Amino acid sequence: MPSSAGPATEPAVDHRKGPRRRGEELERAILQATLDELAETGYAALTMERVAARARTGKAAVYRRWPSRAQLVLDACKLGKISDVDLPDTGELRGDTLALLRHMAITMASPLGGIMRGLLGEMTRDPELAELIRERVHTVRPSMVHVVLERAVERGEVEPWVLTSRRATVATDLLRNQFLLFGAPVPDEFIVDVVDDIYLPLVLNPAPGSGSGSGSGSG
Amino acid sequence: MPSSAGPATEPAVDHRKGPRRRGEELERAILQATLDELAETGYAALTMERVAARARTGKAAVYRRWPSRAQLVLDACKLGKISDVDLPDTGELRGDTLALLRHMAITMASPLGGIMRGLLGEMTRDPELAELIRERVHTVRPSMVHVVLERAVERGEVEPWVLTSRRATVATDLLRNQFLLFGAPVPDEFIVDVVDDIYLPLVLNPAPGSGSGSGSGSG
DNA sequence: ACGTTAAAGAACGGTCAGTTCTCTAAATGA
DNA sequence: TCATTTAGAGAACTGACCGTTCTTTAACGT
């Protein structure tokens, strides 16, 4: 305790902040700061330094928990996840699919779109991270496709083998491709075209002479 | 190699390099250095500093010509472009399409794949650059799709309106999506599945009852 | 020969990545 | 209650790279 005239090492004001956060509380604060930074500056401009500053902590506390920017962002997104979405049952496959694609298009036009794009870019750098990203993109989204298709199967609109064929995800795949290449917003005309000219013909009509390679389902 | 005890300010060896490159010669050297760096370390790890060093020049000479890393890489790729490819005419659409997709898959598994991924990630940062990237990705590649489809039209395999419909690029779009999500190498099984289960049914069969919104189904 | 242009290359101020200090507040346990 | 352990705050630090600017000098044009 250098109460006397410390030459230079003395920190002037020494009463640090009041309550010091720890453990889970601090963790949530960091994740929230990450979400705020993402919304404000986007994925590309996000830095660990700014996140730490925004959470009113130090970089060390951040690095103690997450090894990289991408991992941090990935966890933050999990926190801010929109629930599984309330896709209304419109009574026919066309309406359900349009609703699903439009919902995705809106998401892509939000800051989440830039995050998705940025994370895809990082897959080259870190193969381990790539696995995590794929899980989120491939597991979360197509589950909604599955729901929509299962309804259609129950209605008799669609034959069951379509569920496990590559045709099932063509609409969402094409939408994702469009977004990655041309950015947001995705014109509604594109969505309607894909559904009417490509997707519905593929899943409503039994493959003419197709070997019904359905068995090859990706699994 | 400073044999004598040079004090400090003296540059020891002062006869600068022999022939000093200028203008176009230097430009090509920089682009070549960029290609070498890309092949060696990939897009993500490429820095202007390393490119300049590899080209045995200074950063200033690089920045005098290109405003950003992405622009430089884009130009370097133009240099190293594989010619328009010799897509063999296999006599039927299926063979031509398989050849085209397999060629693309090989490209994606090369360093060029990582470059493509990295550039797509930068589209968020710089909208002006995004335009350039789109031109290359969307103009160069689908031109090959067009060639393949035109042959099929001449053979009578495909109706002309397909050329301008969204169906035309479905195969390449799905391949690109697969690569961006799951990386390389793209399994050949995927390519065959896409062609047989999705692409050929779409372009070979006149849309059954489809409004054929694209072209007024002339035939 | 002379002036203009531009390359070589060092240096600079700046940002950020990660790491490693010290100091101190909170939790823990006897 | 007090001593010990744990971990956050925050700064310092090394190191990479960015983009700019400076000086020196080679190449080029007239």
JSON list of C-alpha atoms (C1' of nucleotides) in Angstrom, two decimals, chain C residues 2-24:
[
{"chain": "C", "resi": 2, "resn": "DC", "atom": "C1'", "xyz": [18.67, 17.98, -67.74]},
{"chain": "C", "resi": 3, "resn": "DG", "atom": "C1'", "xyz": [14.25, 17.63, -65.69]},
{"chain": "C", "resi": 4, "resn": "DT", "atom": "C1'", "xyz": [10.40, 14.50, -64.77]},
{"chain": "C", "resi": 5, "resn": "DT", "atom": "C1'", "xyz": [8.62, 10.36, -63.22]},
{"chain": "C", "resi": 6, "resn": "DA", "atom": "C1'", "xyz": [8.40, 6.59, -60.43]},
{"chain": "C", "resi": 7, "resn": "DA", "atom": "C1'", "xyz": [10.68, 2.69, -57.98]},
{"chain": "C", "resi": 8, "resn": "DA", "atom": "C1'", "xyz": [13.22, 1.16, -53.61]},
{"chain": "C", "resi": 9, "resn": "DG", "atom": "C1'", "xyz": [12.94, 1.07, -49.12]},
{"chain": "C", "resi": 10, "resn": "DA", "atom": "C1'", "xyz": [12.74, 2.76, -44.64]},
{"chain": "C", "resi": 11, "resn": "DA", "atom": "C1'", "xyz": [9.94, 4.77, -41.26]},
{"chain": "C", "resi": 12, "resn": "DC", "atom": "C1'", "xyz": [5.75, 6.27, -39.09]},
{"chain": "C", "resi": 13, "resn": "DG", "atom": "C1'", "xyz": [1.28, 6.37, -36.61]},
{"chain": "C", "resi": 14, "resn": "DG", "atom": "C1'", "xyz": [-2.44, 3.54, -36.11]},
{"chain": "C", "resi": 15, "resn": "DT", "atom": "C1'", "xyz": [-5.38, -0.72, -35.12]},
{"chain": "C", "resi": 16, "resn": "DC", "atom": "C1'", "xyz": [-5.83, -5.11, -33.51]},
{"chain": "C", "resi": 17, "resn": "DA", "atom": "C1'", "xyz": [-4.32, -9.91, -32.05]},
{"chain": "C", "resi": 18, "resn": "DG", "atom": "C1'", "xyz": [-2.91, -12.48, -28.21]},
{"chain": "C", "resi": 19, "resn": "DT", "atom": "C1'", "xyz": [-0.20, -12.73, -24.01]},
{"chain": "C", "resi": 20, "resn": "DT", "atom": "C1'", "xyz": [1.31, -11.53, -19.60]},
{"chain": "C", "resi": 21, "resn": "DC", "atom": "C1'", "xyz": [1.83, -8.55, -15.97]},
{"chain": "C", "resi": 22, "resn": "DT", "atom": "C1'", "xyz": [-0.02, -6.34, -11.36]},
{"chain": "C", "resi": 23, "resn": "DC", "atom": "C1'", "xyz": [-3.53, -5.21, -8.50]},
{"chain": "C", "resi": 24, "resn": "DT", "atom": "C1'", "xyz": [-7.73, -6.14, -6.29]}
]
